[in-house]
PDB file of C-alpha atoms in Angstrom:
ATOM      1  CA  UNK A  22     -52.126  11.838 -25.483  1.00 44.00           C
ATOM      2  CA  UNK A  23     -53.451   9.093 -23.231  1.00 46.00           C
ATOM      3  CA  UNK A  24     -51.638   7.274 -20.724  1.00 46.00           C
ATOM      4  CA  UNK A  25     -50.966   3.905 -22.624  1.00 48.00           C
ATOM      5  CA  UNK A  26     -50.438   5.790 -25.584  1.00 51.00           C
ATOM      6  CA  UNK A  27     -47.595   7.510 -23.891  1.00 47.00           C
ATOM      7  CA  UNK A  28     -46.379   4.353 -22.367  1.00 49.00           C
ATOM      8  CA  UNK A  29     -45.639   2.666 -25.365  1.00 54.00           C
ATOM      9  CA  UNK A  30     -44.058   5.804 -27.015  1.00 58.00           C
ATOM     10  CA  UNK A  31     -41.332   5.247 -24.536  1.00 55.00           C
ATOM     11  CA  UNK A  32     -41.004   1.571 -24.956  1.00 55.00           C
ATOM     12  CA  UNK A  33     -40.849   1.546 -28.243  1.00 56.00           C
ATOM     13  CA  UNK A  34     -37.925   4.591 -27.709  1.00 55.00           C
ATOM     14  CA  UNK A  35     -36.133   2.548 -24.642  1.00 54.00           C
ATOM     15  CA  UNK A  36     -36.503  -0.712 -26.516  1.00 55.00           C
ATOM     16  CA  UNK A  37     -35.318   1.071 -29.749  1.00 57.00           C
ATOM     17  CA  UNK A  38     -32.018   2.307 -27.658  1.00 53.00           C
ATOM     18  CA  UNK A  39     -31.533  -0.782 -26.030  1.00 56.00           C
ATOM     19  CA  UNK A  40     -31.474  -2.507 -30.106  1.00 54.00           C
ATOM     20  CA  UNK A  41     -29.250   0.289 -31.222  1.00 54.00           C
ATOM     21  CA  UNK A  42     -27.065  -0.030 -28.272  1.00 52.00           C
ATOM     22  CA  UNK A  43     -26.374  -3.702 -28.258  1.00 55.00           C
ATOM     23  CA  UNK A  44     -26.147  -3.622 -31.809  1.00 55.00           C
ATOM     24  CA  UNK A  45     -22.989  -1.304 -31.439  1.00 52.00           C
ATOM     25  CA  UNK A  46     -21.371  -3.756 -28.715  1.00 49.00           C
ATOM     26  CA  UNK A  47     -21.365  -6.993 -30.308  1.00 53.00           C
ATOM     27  CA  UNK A  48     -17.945  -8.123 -29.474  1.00 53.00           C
ATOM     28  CA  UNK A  49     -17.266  -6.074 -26.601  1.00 64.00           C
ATOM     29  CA  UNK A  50     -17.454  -6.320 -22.894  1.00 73.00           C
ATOM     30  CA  UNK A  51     -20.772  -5.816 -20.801  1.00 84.00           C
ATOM     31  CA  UNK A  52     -20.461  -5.053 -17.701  1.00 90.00           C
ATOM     32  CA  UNK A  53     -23.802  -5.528 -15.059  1.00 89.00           C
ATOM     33  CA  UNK A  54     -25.245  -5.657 -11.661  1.00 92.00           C
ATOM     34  CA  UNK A  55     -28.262  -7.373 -10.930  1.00 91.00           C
ATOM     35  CA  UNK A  56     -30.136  -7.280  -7.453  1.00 93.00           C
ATOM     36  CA  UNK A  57     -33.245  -8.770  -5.717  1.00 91.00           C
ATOM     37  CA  UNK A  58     -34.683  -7.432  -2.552  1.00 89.00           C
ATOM     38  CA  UNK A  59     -37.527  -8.359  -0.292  1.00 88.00           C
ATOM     39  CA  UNK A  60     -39.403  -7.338   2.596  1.00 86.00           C
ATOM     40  CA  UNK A  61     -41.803  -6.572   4.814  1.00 86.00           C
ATOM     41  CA  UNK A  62     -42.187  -3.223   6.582  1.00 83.00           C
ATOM     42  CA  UNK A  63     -45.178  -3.217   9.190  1.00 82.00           C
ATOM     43  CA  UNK A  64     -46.187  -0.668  12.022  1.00 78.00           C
ATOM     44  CA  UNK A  65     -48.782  -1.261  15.083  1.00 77.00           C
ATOM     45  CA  UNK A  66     -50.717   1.968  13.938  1.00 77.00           C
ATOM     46  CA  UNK A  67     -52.649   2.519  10.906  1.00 77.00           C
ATOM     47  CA  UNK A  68     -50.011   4.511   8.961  1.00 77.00           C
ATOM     48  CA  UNK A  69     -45.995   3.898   8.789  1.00 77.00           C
ATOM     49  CA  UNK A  70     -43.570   5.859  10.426  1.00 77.00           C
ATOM     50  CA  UNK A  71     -41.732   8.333   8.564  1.00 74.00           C
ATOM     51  CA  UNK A  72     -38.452   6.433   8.782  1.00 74.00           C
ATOM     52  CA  UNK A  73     -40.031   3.245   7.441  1.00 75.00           C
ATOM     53  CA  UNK A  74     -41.073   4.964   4.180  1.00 71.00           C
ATOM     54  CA  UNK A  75     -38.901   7.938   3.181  1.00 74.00           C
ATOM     55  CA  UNK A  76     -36.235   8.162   0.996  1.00 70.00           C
ATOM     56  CA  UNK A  77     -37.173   4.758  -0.777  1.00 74.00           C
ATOM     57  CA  UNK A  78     -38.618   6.403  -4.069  1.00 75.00           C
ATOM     58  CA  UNK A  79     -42.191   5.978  -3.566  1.00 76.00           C
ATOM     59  CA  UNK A  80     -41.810   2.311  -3.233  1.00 79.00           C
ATOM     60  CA  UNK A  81     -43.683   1.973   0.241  1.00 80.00           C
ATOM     61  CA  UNK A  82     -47.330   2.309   1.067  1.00 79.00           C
ATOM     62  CA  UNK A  83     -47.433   4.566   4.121  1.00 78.00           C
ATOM     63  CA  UNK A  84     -50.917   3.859   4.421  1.00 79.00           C
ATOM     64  CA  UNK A  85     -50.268   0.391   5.801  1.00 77.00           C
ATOM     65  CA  UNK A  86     -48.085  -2.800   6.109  1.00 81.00           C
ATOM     66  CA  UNK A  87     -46.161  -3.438   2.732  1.00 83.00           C
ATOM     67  CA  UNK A  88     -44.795  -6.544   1.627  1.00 87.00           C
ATOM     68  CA  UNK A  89     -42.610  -6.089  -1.463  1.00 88.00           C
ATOM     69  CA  UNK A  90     -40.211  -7.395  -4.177  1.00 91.00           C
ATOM     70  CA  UNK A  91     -37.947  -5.697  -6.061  1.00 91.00           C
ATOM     71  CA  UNK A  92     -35.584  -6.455  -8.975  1.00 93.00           C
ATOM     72  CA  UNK A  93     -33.132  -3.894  -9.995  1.00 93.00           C
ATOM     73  CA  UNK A  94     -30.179  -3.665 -12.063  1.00 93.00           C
ATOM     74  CA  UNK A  95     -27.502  -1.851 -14.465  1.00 93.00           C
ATOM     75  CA  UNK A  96     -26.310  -2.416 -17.919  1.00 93.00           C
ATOM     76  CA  UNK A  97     -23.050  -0.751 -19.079  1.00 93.00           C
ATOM     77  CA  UNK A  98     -20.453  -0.551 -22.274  1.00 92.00           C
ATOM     78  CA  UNK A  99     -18.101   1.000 -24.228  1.00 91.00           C
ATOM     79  CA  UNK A 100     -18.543   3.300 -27.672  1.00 89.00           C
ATOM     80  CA  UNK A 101     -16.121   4.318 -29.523  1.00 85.00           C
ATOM     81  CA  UNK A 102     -13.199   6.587 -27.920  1.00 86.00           C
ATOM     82  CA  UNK A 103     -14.337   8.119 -24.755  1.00 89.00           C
ATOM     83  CA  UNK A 104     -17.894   7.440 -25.310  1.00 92.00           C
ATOM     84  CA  UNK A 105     -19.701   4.936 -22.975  1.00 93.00           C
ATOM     85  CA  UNK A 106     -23.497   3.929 -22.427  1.00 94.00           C
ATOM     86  CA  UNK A 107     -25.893   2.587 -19.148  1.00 94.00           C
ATOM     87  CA  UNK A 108     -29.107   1.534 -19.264  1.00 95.00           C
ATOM     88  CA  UNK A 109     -30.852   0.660 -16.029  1.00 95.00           C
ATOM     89  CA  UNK A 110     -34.715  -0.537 -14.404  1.00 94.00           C
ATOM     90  CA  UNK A 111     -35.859  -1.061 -10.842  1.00 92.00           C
ATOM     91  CA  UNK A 112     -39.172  -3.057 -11.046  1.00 91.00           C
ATOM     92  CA  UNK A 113     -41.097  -3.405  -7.871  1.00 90.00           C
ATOM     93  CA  UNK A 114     -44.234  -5.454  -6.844  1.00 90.00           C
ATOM     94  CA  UNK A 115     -45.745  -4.458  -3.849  1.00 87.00           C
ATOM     95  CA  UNK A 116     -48.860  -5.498  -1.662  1.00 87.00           C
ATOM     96  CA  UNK A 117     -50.482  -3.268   0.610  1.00 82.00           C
ATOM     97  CA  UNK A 118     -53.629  -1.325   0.807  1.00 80.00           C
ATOM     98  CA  UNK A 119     -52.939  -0.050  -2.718  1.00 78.00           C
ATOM     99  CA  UNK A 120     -50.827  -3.269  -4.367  1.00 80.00           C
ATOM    100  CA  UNK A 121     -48.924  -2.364  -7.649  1.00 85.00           C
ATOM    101  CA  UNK A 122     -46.170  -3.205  -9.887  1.00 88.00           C
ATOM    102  CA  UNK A 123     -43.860  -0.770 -11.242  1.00 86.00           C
ATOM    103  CA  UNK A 124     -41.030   0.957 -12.454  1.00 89.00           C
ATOM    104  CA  UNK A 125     -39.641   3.695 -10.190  1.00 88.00           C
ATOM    105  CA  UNK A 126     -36.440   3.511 -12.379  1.00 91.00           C
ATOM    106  CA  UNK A 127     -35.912   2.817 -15.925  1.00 93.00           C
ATOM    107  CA  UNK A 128     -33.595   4.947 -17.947  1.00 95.00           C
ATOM    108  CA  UNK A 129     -30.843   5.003 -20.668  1.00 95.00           C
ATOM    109  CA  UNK A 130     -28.078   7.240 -21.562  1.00 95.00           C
ATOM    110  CA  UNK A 131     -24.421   7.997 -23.057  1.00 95.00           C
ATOM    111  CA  UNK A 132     -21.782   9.984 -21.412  1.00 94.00           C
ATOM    112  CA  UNK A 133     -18.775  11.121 -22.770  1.00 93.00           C
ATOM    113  CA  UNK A 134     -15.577  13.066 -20.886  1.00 91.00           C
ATOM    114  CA  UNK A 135     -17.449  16.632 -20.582  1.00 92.00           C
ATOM    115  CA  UNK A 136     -21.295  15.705 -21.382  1.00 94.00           C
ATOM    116  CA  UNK A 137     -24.290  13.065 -20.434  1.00 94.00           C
ATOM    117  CA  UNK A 138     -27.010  12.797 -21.866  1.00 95.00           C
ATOM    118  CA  UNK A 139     -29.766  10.572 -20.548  1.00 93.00           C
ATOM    119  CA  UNK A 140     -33.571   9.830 -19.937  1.00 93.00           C
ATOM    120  CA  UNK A 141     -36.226   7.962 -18.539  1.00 92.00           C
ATOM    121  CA  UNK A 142     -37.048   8.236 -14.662  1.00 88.00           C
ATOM    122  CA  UNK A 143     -34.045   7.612 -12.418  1.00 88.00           C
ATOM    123  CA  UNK A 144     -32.922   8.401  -8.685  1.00 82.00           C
ATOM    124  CA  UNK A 145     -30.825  11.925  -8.411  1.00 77.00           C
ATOM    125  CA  UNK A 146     -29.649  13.960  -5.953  1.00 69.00           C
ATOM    126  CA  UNK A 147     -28.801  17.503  -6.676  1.00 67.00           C
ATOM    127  CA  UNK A 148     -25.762  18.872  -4.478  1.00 61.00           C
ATOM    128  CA  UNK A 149     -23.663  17.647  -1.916  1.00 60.00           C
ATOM    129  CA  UNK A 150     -25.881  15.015   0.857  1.00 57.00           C
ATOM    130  CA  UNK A 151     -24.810  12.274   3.455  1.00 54.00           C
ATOM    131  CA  UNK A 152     -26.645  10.143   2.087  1.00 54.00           C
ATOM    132  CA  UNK A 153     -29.409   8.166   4.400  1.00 56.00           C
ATOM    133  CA  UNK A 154     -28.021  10.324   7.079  1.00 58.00           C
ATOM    134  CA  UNK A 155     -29.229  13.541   6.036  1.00 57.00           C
ATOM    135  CA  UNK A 156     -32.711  15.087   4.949  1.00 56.00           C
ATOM    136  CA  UNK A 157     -31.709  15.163   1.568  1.00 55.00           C
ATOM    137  CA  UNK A 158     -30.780  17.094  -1.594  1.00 58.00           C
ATOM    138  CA  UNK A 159     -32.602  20.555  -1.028  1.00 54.00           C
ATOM    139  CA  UNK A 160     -33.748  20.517  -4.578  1.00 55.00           C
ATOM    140  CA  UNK A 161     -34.577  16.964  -5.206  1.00 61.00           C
ATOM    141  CA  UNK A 162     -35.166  14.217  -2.668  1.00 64.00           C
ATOM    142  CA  UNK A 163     -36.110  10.556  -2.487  1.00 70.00           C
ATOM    143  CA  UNK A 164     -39.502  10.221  -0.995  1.00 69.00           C
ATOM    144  CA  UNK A 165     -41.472   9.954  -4.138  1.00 72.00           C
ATOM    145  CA  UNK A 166     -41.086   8.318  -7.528  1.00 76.00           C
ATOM    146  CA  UNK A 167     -39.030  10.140 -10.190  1.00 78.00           C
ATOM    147  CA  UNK A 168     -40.449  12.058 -13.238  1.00 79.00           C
ATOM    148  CA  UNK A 169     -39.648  11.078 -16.663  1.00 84.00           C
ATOM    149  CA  UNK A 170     -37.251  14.002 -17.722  1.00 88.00           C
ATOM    150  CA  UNK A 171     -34.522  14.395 -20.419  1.00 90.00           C
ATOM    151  CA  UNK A 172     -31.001  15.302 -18.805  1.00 91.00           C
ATOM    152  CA  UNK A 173     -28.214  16.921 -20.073  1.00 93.00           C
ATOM    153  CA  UNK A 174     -25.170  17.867 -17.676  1.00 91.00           C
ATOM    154  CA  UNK A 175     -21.523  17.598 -17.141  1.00 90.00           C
ATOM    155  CA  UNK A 176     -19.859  14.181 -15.668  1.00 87.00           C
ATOM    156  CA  UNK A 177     -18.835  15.349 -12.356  1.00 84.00           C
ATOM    157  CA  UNK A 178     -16.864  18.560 -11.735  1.00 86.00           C
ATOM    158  CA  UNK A 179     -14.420  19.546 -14.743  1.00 88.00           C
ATOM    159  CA  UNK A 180     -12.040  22.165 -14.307  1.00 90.00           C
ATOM    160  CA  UNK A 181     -11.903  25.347 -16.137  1.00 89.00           C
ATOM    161  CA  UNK A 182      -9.334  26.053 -18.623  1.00 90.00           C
ATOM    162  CA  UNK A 183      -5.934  28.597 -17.591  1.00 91.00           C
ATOM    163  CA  UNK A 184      -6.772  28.331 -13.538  1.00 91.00           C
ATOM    164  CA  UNK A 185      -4.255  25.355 -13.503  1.00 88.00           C
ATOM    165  CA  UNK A 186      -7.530  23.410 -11.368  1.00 84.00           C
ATOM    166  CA  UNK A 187      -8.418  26.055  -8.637  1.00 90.00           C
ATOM    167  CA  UNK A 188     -11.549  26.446 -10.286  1.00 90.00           C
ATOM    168  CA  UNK A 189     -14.181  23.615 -11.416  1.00 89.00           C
ATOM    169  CA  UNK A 190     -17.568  23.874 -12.784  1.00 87.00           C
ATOM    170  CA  UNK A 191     -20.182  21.554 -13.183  1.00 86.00           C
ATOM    171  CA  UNK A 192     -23.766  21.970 -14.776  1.00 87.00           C
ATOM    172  CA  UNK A 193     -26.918  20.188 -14.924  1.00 86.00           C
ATOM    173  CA  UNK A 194     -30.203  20.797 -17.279  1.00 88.00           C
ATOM    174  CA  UNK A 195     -33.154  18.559 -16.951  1.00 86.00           C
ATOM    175  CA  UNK A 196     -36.780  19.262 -18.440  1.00 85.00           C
ATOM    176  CA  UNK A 197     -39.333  16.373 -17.160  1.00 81.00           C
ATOM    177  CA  UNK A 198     -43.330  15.996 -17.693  1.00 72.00           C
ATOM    178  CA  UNK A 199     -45.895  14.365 -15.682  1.00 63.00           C
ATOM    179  CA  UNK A 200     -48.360  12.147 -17.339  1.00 60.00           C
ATOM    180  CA  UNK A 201     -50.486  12.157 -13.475  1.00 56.00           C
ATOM    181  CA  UNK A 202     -53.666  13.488 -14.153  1.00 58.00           C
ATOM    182  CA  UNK A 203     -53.382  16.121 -10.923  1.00 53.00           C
ATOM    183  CA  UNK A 204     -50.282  17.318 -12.802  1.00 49.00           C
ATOM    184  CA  UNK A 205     -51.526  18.452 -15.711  1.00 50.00           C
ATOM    185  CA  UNK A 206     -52.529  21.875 -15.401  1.00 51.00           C
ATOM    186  CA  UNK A 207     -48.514  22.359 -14.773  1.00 49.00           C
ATOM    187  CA  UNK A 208     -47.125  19.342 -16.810  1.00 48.00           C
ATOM    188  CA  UNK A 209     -43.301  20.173 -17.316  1.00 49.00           C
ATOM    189  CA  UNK A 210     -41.038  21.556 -15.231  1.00 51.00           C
ATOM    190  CA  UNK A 211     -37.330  22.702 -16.407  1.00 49.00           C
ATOM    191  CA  UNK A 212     -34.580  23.000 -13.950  1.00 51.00           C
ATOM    192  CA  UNK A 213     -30.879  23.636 -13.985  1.00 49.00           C
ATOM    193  CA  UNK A 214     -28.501  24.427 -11.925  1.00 51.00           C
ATOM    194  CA  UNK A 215     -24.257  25.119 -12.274  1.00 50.00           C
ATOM    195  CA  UNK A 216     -22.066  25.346  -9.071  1.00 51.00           C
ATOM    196  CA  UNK A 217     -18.178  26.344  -8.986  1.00 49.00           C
ATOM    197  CA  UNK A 218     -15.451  25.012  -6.586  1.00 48.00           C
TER     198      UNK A 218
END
């Protein structure tokens, strides 16, 4: 499967959701956040600094000075009972040595009170960090774009039945592909992990 043919397989399925989605919440509240950011992140040496291009999902040429834009926001609303849905994109346009334009985040998904489900390529963190402060999740970090993967996992930590809330669990299950070409030979990857508190 080619690389355009893939990328309009998951339009047409993100657009699809997006149809189905407001379809369902005619009449009911969205709510949003919208957000523009620009800049431009220059070093006196040929390549950048490592604290002027990590943790910023691939968005920054380290080869060079960068000037970017970036639009990013968050669609959310209700389903019936417990059931809610989020939809989300980060576009960004970037000139530097190697100038692009594109999506390091775009996703959609539904959550309910002990499962989400959701898809597309979005920013996660597996296990407790600080944050910018800290290298990182030790599974997962921020320095390069996300894959496309297909997420199921718990909403937070939920606690387990008859241990009146000493114990909580909380599980994760993703299974992503690569369409990079240097990928291929491996092109999915499943990972999972549960942790107890």
């Amino acid at each position: 499967m080619g690389r355009i043919e893939y990328g309009r397989r998951t339009g047409a399925l993100l657009l699809g959701l997006v149809v189905l989605i407001f379809g369902r919440a005619q009449g009911q509240s969205l709510d949003y956040t919208l957000g523009l950011d620009a800049g431009l992140i220059a070093a006196t040496v040929d390549s950048l600094p490592l604290w002027l291009h990590a943790n910023r999902l691939g968005t920054v040429d380290q080869t060079g000075a960068n000037g970017y834009l970036q639009l990013a926001g968050t669609l959310r609303g209700r389903l019936h009972g417990s059931w809610s849905w989020e939809a989300g994109a980060r576009v960004v346009g970037r000139r530097a040595p190697y100038a692009t334009l594109f999506f390091p985040e775009l996703y959609a998904g539904v959550s309910g009170r002990l499962v989400r489900l959701w898809f597309g390529r979005r920013a996660y963190e597996i296990g407790e960090t600080a944050g910018r402060l800290s290298m990182g999740s030790l599974d997962t970090g921020l320095n390069a774009t996300p894959l496309p993967k297909v997420v199921v996992e718990t909403p937070g930590f939920l606690p387990v039945p008859w241990t009146r809330g000493h114990l909580e669990i909380r599980g994760y299950l993703a299974h992503a592909g690569s369409t990079i070409p240097a990928t291929r030979a491996a092109p999915t990857c499943t990972r999972s992990f549960s942790t107890g508190a």
